[in-house]
Short mmCIF file of C-alpha atoms in Angstrom, two decimals:
data_model
loop_
_atom_site.label_atom_id
_atom_site.label_comp_id
_atom_site.label_asym_id
_atom_site.label_seq_id
_atom_site.Cartn_x
_atom_site.Cartn_y
_atom_site.Cartn_z
CA MET A 706 -38.93 0.29 7.57
CA GLY A 707 -37.13 -3.00 7.28
CA ALA A 708 -33.68 -1.42 7.37
CA GLU A 709 -32.52 -4.11 9.79
CA LYS A 710 -33.12 -6.99 7.47
CA TYR A 711 -30.49 -5.73 5.02
CA GLU A 712 -26.78 -6.06 5.61
CA VAL A 713 -25.35 -2.58 5.10
CA ASP A 714 -21.62 -2.03 4.68
CA LEU A 715 -21.24 1.73 4.83
CA GLY A 716 -17.50 1.69 4.17
CA ASN A 717 -18.15 0.37 0.67
CA LEU A 718 -21.63 1.96 0.36
CA MET A 719 -22.99 -1.53 -0.12
CA ALA A 720 -26.24 -3.13 0.94
CA PHE A 721 -27.08 -6.79 0.64
CA ASP A 722 -30.45 -8.44 0.93
CA PRO A 723 -29.80 -12.13 1.67
CA SER A 724 -33.44 -13.00 2.19
CA HIS A 725 -34.86 -12.03 -1.17
CA HIS A 726 -35.98 -14.85 -3.39
CA PHE A 727 -37.85 -14.61 -6.68
CA GLN A 728 -41.08 -16.58 -6.54
CA SER A 729 -41.00 -16.82 -10.30
CA VAL A 730 -38.48 -15.01 -12.45
CA PRO A 731 -40.35 -12.47 -14.60
CA SER A 732 -40.50 -13.63 -18.17
CA SER A 733 -39.83 -10.34 -19.94
CA ARG A 734 -36.65 -8.33 -19.53
CA GLU A 735 -38.46 -5.10 -18.73
CA GLU A 736 -40.36 -6.67 -15.87
CA LEU A 737 -37.20 -8.24 -14.49
CA ALA A 738 -35.30 -4.95 -14.66
CA LYS A 739 -38.20 -3.14 -13.05
CA ALA A 740 -38.46 -5.65 -10.22
CA CYS A 741 -34.70 -5.49 -9.62
CA ILE A 742 -34.59 -1.72 -9.63
CA GLY A 743 -37.57 -1.55 -7.31
CA LYS A 744 -35.79 -3.80 -4.85
CA GLY A 745 -32.53 -1.92 -5.44
CA THR A 746 -34.20 1.37 -4.56
CA GLU A 747 -35.17 -0.03 -1.16
CA LEU A 748 -31.61 -1.14 -0.54
CA VAL A 749 -30.13 2.15 -1.66
CA GLN A 750 -32.58 3.96 0.55
CA SER A 751 -31.39 1.94 3.52
CA ILE A 752 -27.77 2.89 2.74
CA ALA A 753 -28.81 6.51 2.38
CA ASN A 754 -30.64 6.41 5.70
CA ALA A 755 -27.46 5.30 7.40
CA LEU A 756 -25.24 7.62 5.38
CA PHE A 757 -27.23 10.80 5.83
CA SER A 758 -27.57 10.25 9.56
CA LEU A 759 -23.79 10.30 10.01
CA PRO A 760 -22.40 13.62 11.28
CA ALA A 761 -21.44 15.81 8.33
CA SER A 762 -18.99 18.67 8.19
CA ALA A 763 -19.64 21.67 5.98
CA ASP A 764 -17.48 22.18 2.93
CA PRO A 765 -17.87 24.62 0.04
CA GLU A 766 -18.23 21.65 -2.31
CA GLY A 767 -20.96 20.01 -0.25
CA PRO A 768 -21.36 18.22 3.07
CA LEU A 769 -18.51 15.84 3.90
CA VAL A 770 -19.17 12.64 5.79
CA LYS A 771 -16.57 10.44 7.40
CA LEU A 772 -17.17 6.85 6.40
CA PRO A 773 -16.69 4.01 8.87
CA PRO A 774 -14.12 1.35 7.91
CA SER A 775 -15.51 -1.16 5.46
CA ALA A 776 -16.93 -4.38 6.82
CA THR A 777 -16.18 -6.43 3.72
CA ARG A 778 -12.53 -7.28 3.76
CA LEU A 779 -10.84 -7.14 0.39
CA PRO A 780 -7.33 -8.34 -0.38
CA ARG A 781 -4.43 -5.95 -0.56
CA GLU A 782 -2.82 -5.15 -3.86
CA LYS A 783 0.75 -5.69 -2.74
CA HIS A 784 2.52 -7.07 0.29
CA PHE A 785 3.45 -4.86 3.20
CA PRO A 786 6.72 -3.00 2.84
CA LYS A 787 9.39 -5.14 4.46
CA PRO A 788 11.72 -3.71 7.10
CA LYS A 789 15.22 -2.87 5.92
CA PRO A 790 17.93 -5.04 7.48
CA PRO A 791 20.51 -3.04 9.49
CA THR A 792 23.70 -2.11 7.69
CA LYS A 793 27.05 -3.40 8.92
CA TRP A 794 27.75 -0.05 10.58
CA GLU A 795 24.34 0.03 12.25
CA GLU A 796 24.96 -3.45 13.65
CA PHE A 797 28.39 -2.43 14.89
CA ALA A 798 27.11 0.81 16.39
CA LYS A 799 24.39 -1.08 18.20
CA MET A 800 26.88 -3.57 19.58
CA LYS A 801 29.17 -0.81 20.80
CA GLY A 802 26.33 1.41 21.92
CA ILE A 803 27.31 4.24 19.60
CA LYS A 804 24.63 6.82 19.16
CA ASN A 805 24.27 9.43 16.46
CA ARG A 806 25.09 12.90 17.65
CA LYS A 807 24.16 16.00 15.77
CA LYS A 808 27.18 17.73 14.32
CA ASP A 809 27.38 21.35 13.28
CA LYS A 810 27.16 21.99 9.58
CA ARG A 811 29.73 24.75 9.85
CA VAL A 812 33.21 24.10 11.19
CA PHE A 813 36.08 26.47 11.82
CA ASP A 814 38.89 25.82 9.38
CA GLU A 815 42.30 26.38 10.89
CA GLN A 816 44.05 26.37 7.52
CA THR A 817 42.24 29.42 6.25
CA ASP A 818 40.94 30.89 9.52
CA THR A 819 37.35 30.90 8.26
CA TRP A 820 34.15 29.00 8.93
CA LYS A 821 33.49 26.36 6.33
CA ARG A 822 31.13 23.53 5.57
CA ARG A 823 31.90 20.16 7.13
CA TYR A 824 31.26 18.32 3.86
CA GLY A 825 30.86 19.13 0.21
CA TYR A 826 31.77 22.20 -1.76
CA ASP A 827 34.13 24.63 -0.02
CA ARG A 828 34.67 22.19 2.81
CA VAL A 829 36.99 22.27 5.75
CA ASN A 830 40.45 20.65 5.44
CA ASP A 831 40.30 20.73 1.68
CA ASP A 832 43.39 19.34 0.01
CA ARG A 833 43.88 22.53 -1.94
CA ASP A 834 44.01 24.59 1.25
CA VAL A 835 46.87 22.62 2.74
CA PRO A 836 50.02 24.44 1.66
CA ILE A 837 52.54 22.61 3.81
CA ILE A 838 52.71 19.09 5.17
CA GLU A 839 55.39 18.69 7.72
CA ALA A 840 57.81 15.84 7.17
CA LYS A 841 57.85 13.02 9.70
CA MET A 842 60.53 10.54 10.59
CA THR A 843 58.45 7.72 9.17
CA ASP A 844 58.12 9.31 5.75
CA GLU A 845 59.62 7.44 2.85
CA PRO A 846 61.94 9.56 0.76
CA GLY A 847 60.83 10.35 -2.74
CA GLU A 848 57.13 10.12 -1.99
CA ASP A 849 54.86 13.04 -2.64
CA PRO A 850 52.84 13.61 0.55
CA PHE A 851 50.21 15.60 -1.36
CA SER A 852 49.46 12.88 -3.88
CA LYS A 853 49.56 10.33 -1.07
CA ARG A 854 46.90 12.29 0.78
CA GLN A 855 44.80 12.41 -2.36
CA SER A 856 45.09 8.69 -3.09
CA GLU A 857 44.22 7.83 0.50
CA LYS A 858 41.09 9.89 0.21
CA LYS A 859 40.22 8.11 -3.02
CA GLN A 860 40.65 4.75 -1.37
CA ARG A 861 38.39 5.71 1.50
CA VAL A 862 35.68 6.77 -0.93
CA GLU A 863 36.01 3.53 -2.85
CA LYS A 864 35.77 1.50 0.33
CA GLN A 865 32.62 3.33 1.36
CA GLU A 866 31.09 2.68 -2.05
CA LYS A 867 31.91 -0.99 -1.70
CA ASN A 868 30.26 -1.09 1.71
CA ARG A 869 27.18 0.64 0.38
CA LEU A 870 26.81 -1.90 -2.41
CA GLN A 871 27.23 -4.74 0.07
CA ASN A 872 24.50 -3.30 2.28
CA LEU A 873 22.20 -2.88 -0.70
CA LYS A 874 22.80 -6.49 -1.64
CA GLN A 875 21.78 -7.55 1.84
CA ALA A 876 18.67 -5.40 1.56
CA MET A 877 17.86 -7.03 -1.77
CA LYS A 878 18.12 -10.47 -0.18
CA ALA A 879 15.57 -9.37 2.43
CA ASP A 880 13.40 -7.94 -0.37
CA ALA A 881 13.63 -4.52 1.23
CA LEU A 882 15.41 -2.42 -1.35
CA PRO A 883 14.23 1.19 -1.49
CA SER A 884 11.69 1.42 -4.29
CA HIS A 885 13.84 3.66 -6.47
CA VAL A 886 16.96 1.51 -6.32
CA GLN A 887 17.56 -1.37 -8.63
CA LEU A 888 20.56 -3.65 -8.65
CA ALA A 889 21.48 -4.77 -12.10
CA ALA A 890 24.26 -6.93 -13.42
CA THR A 891 26.74 -4.72 -15.24
CA ALA A 892 27.85 -7.52 -17.52
CA LEU A 893 26.65 -10.98 -18.34
CA PRO A 894 29.11 -13.76 -17.62
CA ILE A 895 31.23 -14.29 -20.70
CA THR A 896 30.40 -17.55 -22.38
CA GLY A 897 33.23 -19.99 -22.17
CA THR A 898 34.47 -18.78 -18.80
CA LYS A 899 31.95 -20.97 -17.04
CA ARG A 900 31.21 -24.58 -17.64
CA GLU A 901 28.18 -24.47 -19.88
CA VAL A 902 26.95 -28.02 -19.65
CA PRO A 903 26.47 -29.60 -16.24
CA LYS A 904 28.89 -32.44 -15.66
CA LYS A 905 26.30 -35.21 -15.47
CA GLN A 906 24.70 -34.25 -18.71
CA ALA A 907 28.06 -34.09 -20.42
CA GLU A 908 28.74 -37.69 -19.41
CA LYS A 909 25.42 -38.78 -20.79
CA ASN A 910 26.20 -37.12 -24.08
CA LEU A 911 29.48 -39.00 -24.29
CA ARG A 912 27.79 -42.37 -23.95
CA VAL A 913 25.39 -41.69 -26.80
CA MET B 574 29.35 -7.44 -10.71
CA LEU B 575 26.33 -5.49 -9.61
CA LYS B 576 25.53 -1.92 -10.40
CA VAL B 577 23.18 0.34 -8.54
CA LYS B 578 20.53 1.68 -10.85
CA THR B 579 18.62 4.71 -9.70
CA PRO B 580 16.26 6.91 -11.69
CA LYS B 581 17.93 9.83 -13.40
CA THR B 582 15.06 12.25 -12.86
CA HIS B 583 12.87 13.09 -9.92
CA ARG B 584 9.82 12.33 -11.99
CA ALA B 585 11.00 8.80 -12.60
CA LYS B 586 11.75 8.41 -8.91
CA ARG B 587 8.25 9.54 -7.97
CA ALA B 588 6.78 7.13 -10.52
CA LEU B 589 8.68 4.25 -8.94
CA GLU B 590 7.70 5.28 -5.43
CA LYS B 591 4.09 5.28 -6.50
CA ARG B 592 4.36 1.61 -7.39
CA ALA B 593 6.15 0.55 -4.25
CA PRO B 594 4.20 -1.46 -1.67
CA ARG B 595 2.74 0.75 1.03
CA LEU B 596 1.26 0.43 4.45
CA ALA B 597 -2.41 1.10 4.66
CA SER B 598 -3.21 4.02 6.85
CA THR B 599 -6.25 5.97 7.75
CA ARG B 600 -4.42 9.27 7.71
CA PRO B 601 -5.42 11.12 4.56
CA LEU B 602 -2.58 13.62 4.77
CA LEU B 603 0.01 10.93 4.24
CA PRO B 604 -0.71 9.67 0.74
CA LEU B 605 2.39 7.50 0.76
CA LEU B 606 1.01 5.48 3.62
CA VAL B 607 -2.25 4.63 1.91
CA GLU B 608 -2.33 1.76 -0.51
CA ASN B 609 -3.27 3.09 -3.91
CA SER B 610 -6.57 2.07 -5.43
CA LYS B 611 -6.37 -0.89 -7.71
CA LYS B 612 -6.03 -0.29 -11.42
CA THR B 613 -7.83 -2.43 -13.94
CA LEU B 614 -6.37 -3.96 -17.05
CA ILE B 615 -8.77 -4.78 -19.86
CA LEU B 616 -7.63 -7.38 -22.36
CA HIS B 617 -8.90 -9.19 -25.44
CA GLY B 618 -8.40 -12.87 -26.22
CA THR B 619 -7.78 -14.33 -29.66
CA LYS B 620 -11.37 -13.81 -30.70
CA THR B 621 -13.96 -11.44 -29.32
CA SER B 622 -17.52 -10.96 -30.47
CA ASP B 623 -19.16 -7.58 -31.04
CA VAL B 624 -21.02 -7.95 -27.76
CA LEU B 625 -17.82 -8.61 -25.89
CA ASN B 626 -16.04 -5.70 -27.55
CA ALA B 627 -18.86 -3.46 -26.37
CA VAL B 628 -18.78 -4.94 -22.85
CA LEU B 629 -15.05 -4.40 -22.54
CA THR B 630 -15.21 -0.85 -23.87
CA GLN B 631 -18.03 0.04 -21.53
CA ILE B 632 -16.38 -1.45 -18.47
CA HIS B 633 -13.38 0.63 -19.43
CA HIS B 634 -15.68 3.60 -19.79
CA LEU B 635 -17.20 3.04 -16.35
CA LYS B 636 -13.75 2.87 -14.81
CA ARG B 637 -12.23 5.57 -16.95
CA ASP B 638 -10.15 7.06 -14.16
CA ASN B 639 -8.42 3.89 -13.19
CA SER B 640 -8.19 1.43 -16.02
CA ILE B 641 -5.95 0.57 -18.93
CA ARG B 642 -7.31 -1.08 -22.04
CA TYR B 643 -5.20 -3.10 -24.41
CA THR B 644 -6.83 -3.55 -27.78
CA LYS B 645 -4.43 -6.07 -29.29
CA ARG B 646 -5.40 -9.72 -29.40
CA ASN B 647 -3.60 -11.96 -26.96
CA ASP B 648 -3.26 -15.60 -27.94
CA ASN B 649 -1.18 -16.71 -24.99
CA ILE B 650 -3.45 -15.64 -22.15
CA ARG B 651 -5.46 -18.49 -20.67
CA PRO B 652 -5.96 -17.53 -17.03
CA PHE B 653 -7.36 -20.87 -15.88
CA GLU B 654 -4.66 -23.01 -17.43
CA SER B 655 -1.24 -23.42 -15.91
CA GLY B 656 1.32 -21.44 -17.86
CA GLY B 657 -1.43 -19.33 -19.39
CA GLU B 658 -1.04 -16.56 -16.85
CA ALA B 659 2.61 -15.70 -17.50
CA SER B 660 1.77 -13.03 -20.02
CA LEU B 661 -0.99 -11.69 -17.82
CA GLU B 662 1.35 -11.35 -14.88
CA PHE B 663 3.86 -9.58 -17.07
CA PHE B 664 1.23 -7.05 -18.17
CA SER B 665 0.19 -6.57 -14.57
CA GLN B 666 3.77 -5.84 -13.63
CA LYS B 667 4.20 -3.49 -16.53
CA THR B 668 1.05 -1.46 -15.99
CA ASP B 669 0.85 -1.83 -12.20
CA CYS B 670 -2.69 -3.17 -12.49
CA SER B 671 -4.07 -5.61 -9.96
CA LEU B 672 -7.50 -6.23 -11.40
CA PHE B 673 -8.11 -7.54 -14.84
CA VAL B 674 -10.99 -8.19 -17.19
CA PHE B 675 -10.22 -10.59 -20.00
CA GLY B 676 -12.72 -11.16 -22.80
CA SER B 677 -12.72 -14.07 -25.23
CA HIS B 678 -15.21 -15.76 -27.48
CA SER B 679 -15.24 -19.40 -28.48
CA LYS B 680 -17.71 -22.04 -29.49
CA LYS B 681 -17.46 -23.77 -26.14
CA ARG B 682 -17.64 -20.57 -24.13
CA PRO B 683 -19.35 -17.80 -26.07
CA ASN B 684 -19.01 -14.20 -24.81
CA ASN B 685 -16.65 -15.22 -22.09
CA LEU B 686 -15.43 -12.73 -19.51
CA VAL B 687 -12.75 -13.60 -16.96
CA LEU B 688 -12.65 -11.28 -13.98
CA GLY B 689 -9.64 -11.66 -11.79
CA ARG B 690 -7.53 -10.10 -9.13
CA MET B 691 -3.79 -10.06 -8.65
CA TYR B 692 -1.78 -9.98 -5.48
CA ASP B 693 1.78 -8.80 -5.80
CA HIS B 694 1.46 -9.22 -9.58
CA HIS B 695 0.46 -12.86 -9.32
CA VAL B 696 -3.01 -14.21 -10.03
CA TYR B 697 -4.99 -14.19 -6.78
CA ASP B 698 -8.40 -15.42 -7.83
CA LEU B 699 -10.51 -15.82 -10.96
CA VAL B 700 -14.18 -15.86 -11.90
CA GLU B 701 -15.34 -16.72 -15.37
CA VAL B 702 -18.72 -15.46 -16.52
CA GLY B 703 -20.63 -15.55 -19.73
CA VAL B 704 -22.37 -12.37 -20.87
CA GLU B 705 -25.98 -12.64 -21.98
CA ASN B 706 -28.73 -10.16 -22.79
CA PHE B 707 -26.30 -7.29 -22.97
CA LYS B 708 -27.83 -3.84 -23.26
CA SER B 709 -25.33 -1.13 -24.02
CA LEU B 710 -25.01 2.38 -22.60
CA GLU B 711 -26.32 3.92 -25.82
CA SER B 712 -29.58 1.97 -25.82
CA PHE B 713 -30.86 3.65 -22.66
CA VAL B 714 -32.86 6.83 -23.00
CA TYR B 715 -32.87 9.18 -20.05
CA ASP B 716 -32.31 12.78 -19.10
CA LYS B 717 -28.58 13.35 -19.67
CA LYS B 718 -28.47 15.79 -16.77
CA ILE B 719 -28.57 12.94 -14.28
CA ALA B 720 -25.84 10.92 -16.00
CA PRO B 721 -23.26 9.86 -13.42
CA ARG B 722 -20.06 11.84 -13.45
CA ALA B 723 -16.72 10.15 -13.97
CA ALA B 724 -14.96 8.51 -11.03
CA THR B 725 -17.67 8.99 -8.43
CA LYS B 726 -18.00 6.45 -5.69
CA PRO B 727 -20.78 4.01 -6.53
CA PHE B 728 -23.37 2.41 -4.27
CA PHE B 729 -23.91 -1.33 -4.45
CA ALA B 730 -27.10 -3.26 -4.03
CA PHE B 731 -26.83 -7.04 -3.98
CA ILE B 732 -30.14 -8.83 -4.02
CA GLY B 733 -30.84 -12.49 -3.57
CA GLU B 734 -29.99 -15.33 -1.25
CA GLY B 735 -27.74 -16.81 -3.94
CA PHE B 736 -25.01 -14.36 -3.01
CA GLU B 737 -24.81 -16.03 0.36
CA SER B 738 -25.62 -19.66 -0.28
CA VAL B 739 -23.88 -20.30 -3.60
CA GLU B 740 -20.10 -20.21 -3.38
CA GLU B 741 -19.57 -19.03 -6.96
CA LEU B 742 -21.94 -16.09 -6.54
CA LYS B 743 -20.47 -15.19 -3.17
CA HIS B 744 -17.11 -15.04 -4.87
CA LEU B 745 -18.48 -13.08 -7.81
CA LYS B 746 -20.01 -10.56 -5.42
CA GLU B 747 -16.65 -9.88 -3.82
CA VAL B 748 -14.90 -9.57 -7.17
CA LEU B 749 -17.56 -7.22 -8.56
CA LEU B 750 -17.31 -5.08 -5.45
CA ASP B 751 -13.54 -4.90 -5.74
CA LEU B 752 -13.75 -4.17 -9.46
CA PHE B 753 -16.24 -1.33 -9.37
CA ARG B 754 -15.91 0.20 -5.92
CA GLY B 755 -13.41 2.81 -7.06
CA GLU B 756 -11.10 4.47 -4.62
CA ALA B 757 -11.19 3.45 -0.96
CA VAL B 758 -11.99 6.77 0.67
CA GLU B 759 -12.30 7.97 4.18
CA ASN B 760 -14.52 10.97 3.58
CA ILE B 761 -17.28 11.23 1.04
CA ASN B 762 -18.99 14.27 -0.34
CA LEU B 763 -22.73 13.76 -0.08
CA SER B 764 -23.37 15.86 -3.17
CA GLY B 765 -21.20 13.51 -5.20
CA ILE B 766 -23.21 10.32 -4.93
CA ASP B 767 -24.82 9.65 -8.25
CA ARG B 768 -24.53 6.01 -9.26
CA VAL B 769 -25.42 2.53 -8.09
CA PHE B 770 -24.75 -0.99 -9.29
CA VAL B 771 -27.73 -3.29 -8.79
CA CYS B 772 -26.86 -6.98 -8.91
CA THR B 773 -29.57 -9.58 -8.56
CA ALA B 774 -29.09 -13.31 -8.32
CA ILE B 775 -31.80 -14.65 -10.60
CA SER B 776 -30.81 -18.28 -10.35
CA SER B 777 -27.93 -20.16 -8.76
CA THR B 778 -25.66 -19.34 -11.69
CA THR B 779 -27.07 -16.16 -13.18
CA VAL B 780 -26.67 -12.61 -11.97
CA PHE B 781 -28.50 -9.70 -13.51
CA MET B 782 -26.32 -6.63 -13.23
CA THR B 783 -27.29 -3.12 -14.13
CA HIS B 784 -25.87 0.33 -13.67
CA CYS B 785 -28.24 3.08 -12.52
CA ALA B 786 -28.00 6.78 -11.89
CA LEU B 787 -29.15 8.09 -8.52
CA ARG B 788 -31.53 10.93 -8.18
CA LEU B 789 -31.93 12.54 -4.78
CA LYS B 790 -35.48 13.74 -4.25
CA ARG B 791 -36.76 15.91 -1.43
CA SER B 792 -38.59 13.90 1.17
CA GLY B 793 -39.29 16.54 3.79
CA THR B 794 -36.66 15.12 6.12
CA ALA B 795 -32.87 15.39 6.18
CA ILE B 796 -32.63 12.10 4.34
CA PRO B 797 -33.50 12.46 0.66
CA ARG B 798 -35.63 9.95 -1.16
CA MET B 799 -33.59 7.87 -3.59
CA GLU B 800 -34.72 7.28 -7.11
CA LEU B 801 -32.96 4.94 -9.51
CA VAL B 802 -32.81 5.59 -13.23
CA GLU B 803 -31.31 2.84 -15.35
CA VAL B 804 -28.47 4.24 -17.44
CA GLY B 805 -26.77 1.02 -18.44
CA PRO B 806 -24.94 -1.02 -19.32
CA SER B 807 -26.97 -3.95 -18.09
CA MET B 808 -26.24 -7.61 -18.63
CA ASP B 809 -26.69 -11.13 -17.32
CA LEU B 810 -23.59 -12.78 -15.98
CA VAL B 811 -23.64 -16.57 -16.07
CA VAL B 812 -20.97 -18.01 -13.83
CA ARG B 813 -18.84 -20.68 -15.50
CA ARG B 814 -15.52 -21.56 -13.88
CA HIS B 815 -14.01 -19.96 -10.84
CA ARG B 816 -10.87 -20.30 -8.81
CA LEU B 817 -10.69 -19.24 -5.17
CA PRO B 818 -7.45 -17.88 -3.76
CA ASN B 819 -4.93 -20.18 -2.16
CA GLU B 820 -5.50 -20.24 1.63
CA SER B 821 -2.02 -19.10 2.61
CA LEU B 822 -2.03 -16.42 -0.07
CA LYS B 823 -5.40 -15.21 1.14
CA LYS B 824 -4.14 -14.94 4.69
CA GLU B 825 -1.17 -12.95 3.46
CA ALA B 826 -3.26 -10.64 1.29
CA MET B 827 -5.90 -9.97 3.91
CA LYS B 828 -3.45 -8.52 6.40
CA THR B 829 -4.26 -5.01 7.45
CA ALA B 830 -2.09 -2.42 9.09
CA SER B 831 -4.03 -2.58 12.33
CA HIS B 832 -3.12 -6.25 12.64
CA GLN B 833 0.55 -5.39 12.98
CA PRO B 834 1.64 -5.75 16.62
CA LYS B 835 2.06 -2.47 18.45
CA LYS B 836 5.44 -1.53 19.81
CA LYS B 837 5.61 -2.16 23.52
CA MET B 838 6.16 0.90 25.65
CA LYS B 839 8.72 0.46 28.37
CA ASN B 840 7.90 1.10 32.03
CA VAL B 841 4.23 1.71 31.32
CA HIS B 842 1.48 -0.64 32.30
CA ARG B 843 -2.22 -0.47 32.86
CA ASP B 844 -3.94 -1.00 36.14
CA LEU B 845 -7.61 -1.87 36.42
CA VAL B 846 -8.23 0.58 39.22
CA GLN B 847 -5.64 3.29 38.69
CA GLY B 848 -5.49 3.28 34.90
CA LYS B 849 -2.22 3.99 33.10
CA ILE B 850 0.82 3.78 35.36
CA GLY B 851 4.35 4.76 34.45
CA LYS B 852 7.58 4.17 36.32
CA VAL B 853 10.26 6.84 36.40
CA TYR B 854 13.78 5.79 37.32
CA MET B 855 15.96 8.46 38.87
CA PRO B 856 19.70 8.13 38.26
CA ASP B 857 22.17 8.17 41.18
CA GLN B 858 22.91 11.59 42.51
CA GLN B 859 26.52 12.50 41.88
CA VAL B 860 27.19 14.27 45.17
CA GLY B 861 30.96 14.19 44.90
CA ASP B 862 31.05 16.08 41.60
CA MET B 863 29.10 19.04 42.95
CA THR B 864 30.94 22.36 42.99
CA LEU B 865 31.25 23.71 46.47
CA THR B 866 31.32 27.34 47.36
CA SER B 867 31.58 28.78 50.78
CA ASN B 868 28.03 30.09 51.05
CA ILE B 869 25.89 27.05 50.31
CA LYS B 870 22.95 27.04 52.68
CA GLY B 871 23.13 23.36 53.46
CA LEU B 872 26.74 23.63 54.54
CA LYS B 873 26.14 26.19 57.26
CA ARG B 874 27.03 24.70 60.55
CA GLU B 875 23.87 25.48 62.54
CA ARG B 876 21.60 24.05 59.83
CA ARG B 877 23.69 20.93 59.49
CA GLU B 878 23.54 20.31 63.17
CA SER B 879 19.80 20.81 63.44
CA LYS B 880 19.24 18.48 60.47
CA THR B 881 21.25 15.58 61.90
CA LYS B 882 19.40 15.98 65.15
CA ASN B 883 15.86 15.87 63.71
CA ALA B 884 15.96 13.77 60.56
CA PRO B 885 15.90 9.95 60.69
CA LYS B 886 18.77 8.10 59.07
CA ASP B 887 18.25 7.51 55.35
CA ASP B 888 20.80 5.54 53.38
CA GLN B 889 19.01 5.12 50.10
CA SER B 890 21.23 5.91 47.19
CA LYS B 891 18.73 5.02 44.48
CA LYS B 892 15.32 6.55 44.64
CA ARG B 893 12.43 4.90 42.95
CA LYS B 894 9.40 6.96 42.41
CA THR B 895 6.05 5.71 41.27
CA GLU B 896 3.55 8.17 40.06
CA ASP B 897 0.27 8.24 38.27
CA GLN B 898 0.04 9.75 34.84
#
């Protein structure tokens, strides 16, 4: 009876009676509370009518009912996650049409005649497994080819790290850093290296 | 120079991921895609009366699962004044709370309660109410068996035309709903409904709010008869000041995942009569690259001859096929 005159929002289990108006507000608190609860019971009953007529699925804890999406729209807590800008490599690969191909994890190592990992521990083409590097005509005399190989590797790693930081900086500008990454200044600028007082202000100070 | 800071432990990483902004999703198996339920921060101003202390404790008690209560006095929080929200926003950032209840007591505004919401750790909107006729949880006598359990999803009953016609009350209604509704769930266990908030607009500024336990009685049908037992706390909320959200901020905050544009599917369109239609493009046939052996059927002389005689000439190199899906 009268279920239609209430606005029921099942998603929030809320009912609202916009038509109710107190003729005269009850003078005593008990009467007021009683009147409110009496009206509230009607409203709750109308929610229950709608709720219990939804299809329920059995569960050992009790019947489960799927609630419809809520009609009252409430604000979000935080903004939507922003899309990450493409890295320099991703941009380049897109321009050139390079696609990622799956590579085997295990590779045959010709130095040791065994199958080894492509990257990481016990990897293929490890520096320690190269016993001989053949001399070339272009080699400079007096240079250790083994240490040269090592330093080149080090440089490549450093370059990659630099690129990674650059890409993270770009992501930070777009406000799309992964949630667990923070970029922090390693050191504050040393006082004295930068001009502390803006030029205009300095002039003003001189006049006074 | 910048340094990349990442958490040292997995636990710390998980904690940070929990705070990150998420997409809302209706899929319950992907908790990372669902926006977490809002946490509440409960704060005290420079001075709070006994009544207000009780109100704040009991709101905290009602929202035990999802609220943080600070008991120190804060002299630099004045949510309605410019510059008075800096500290509040800092606390919100620190505790990851996006709802707050701030209590203060002064001569001008006795038993003052500021209810507010945050968006992205900035103040979104504010409602200021005065508390009158407060009746605490302890003052109600009832059968303790029916006492609502912690963190159950409450019902709401809003009574009175004031909630529609008066702007302040309309706003208060939304804030109260957001504050007490608990977790936004998709499925609800019907045996777990045991509480209701009844809010009645008595006049254009006053709302009588009470918290009741629900008792499900047999009615002879599948739908049980509801019975309300007042368990408290109950109080009158007199609306004082309020601040609605900024229009552009509101638009931003009200976005839902379903409003995001869908990715367009290539080569698929809908037809009124035929329904979903997809186009399939066949690549050119590379006839020249085919390996030839001596006994391919098509190359036998008699077949070749009969084919050229019967078949019409067909010079299409690219075939386009349209088919229904």
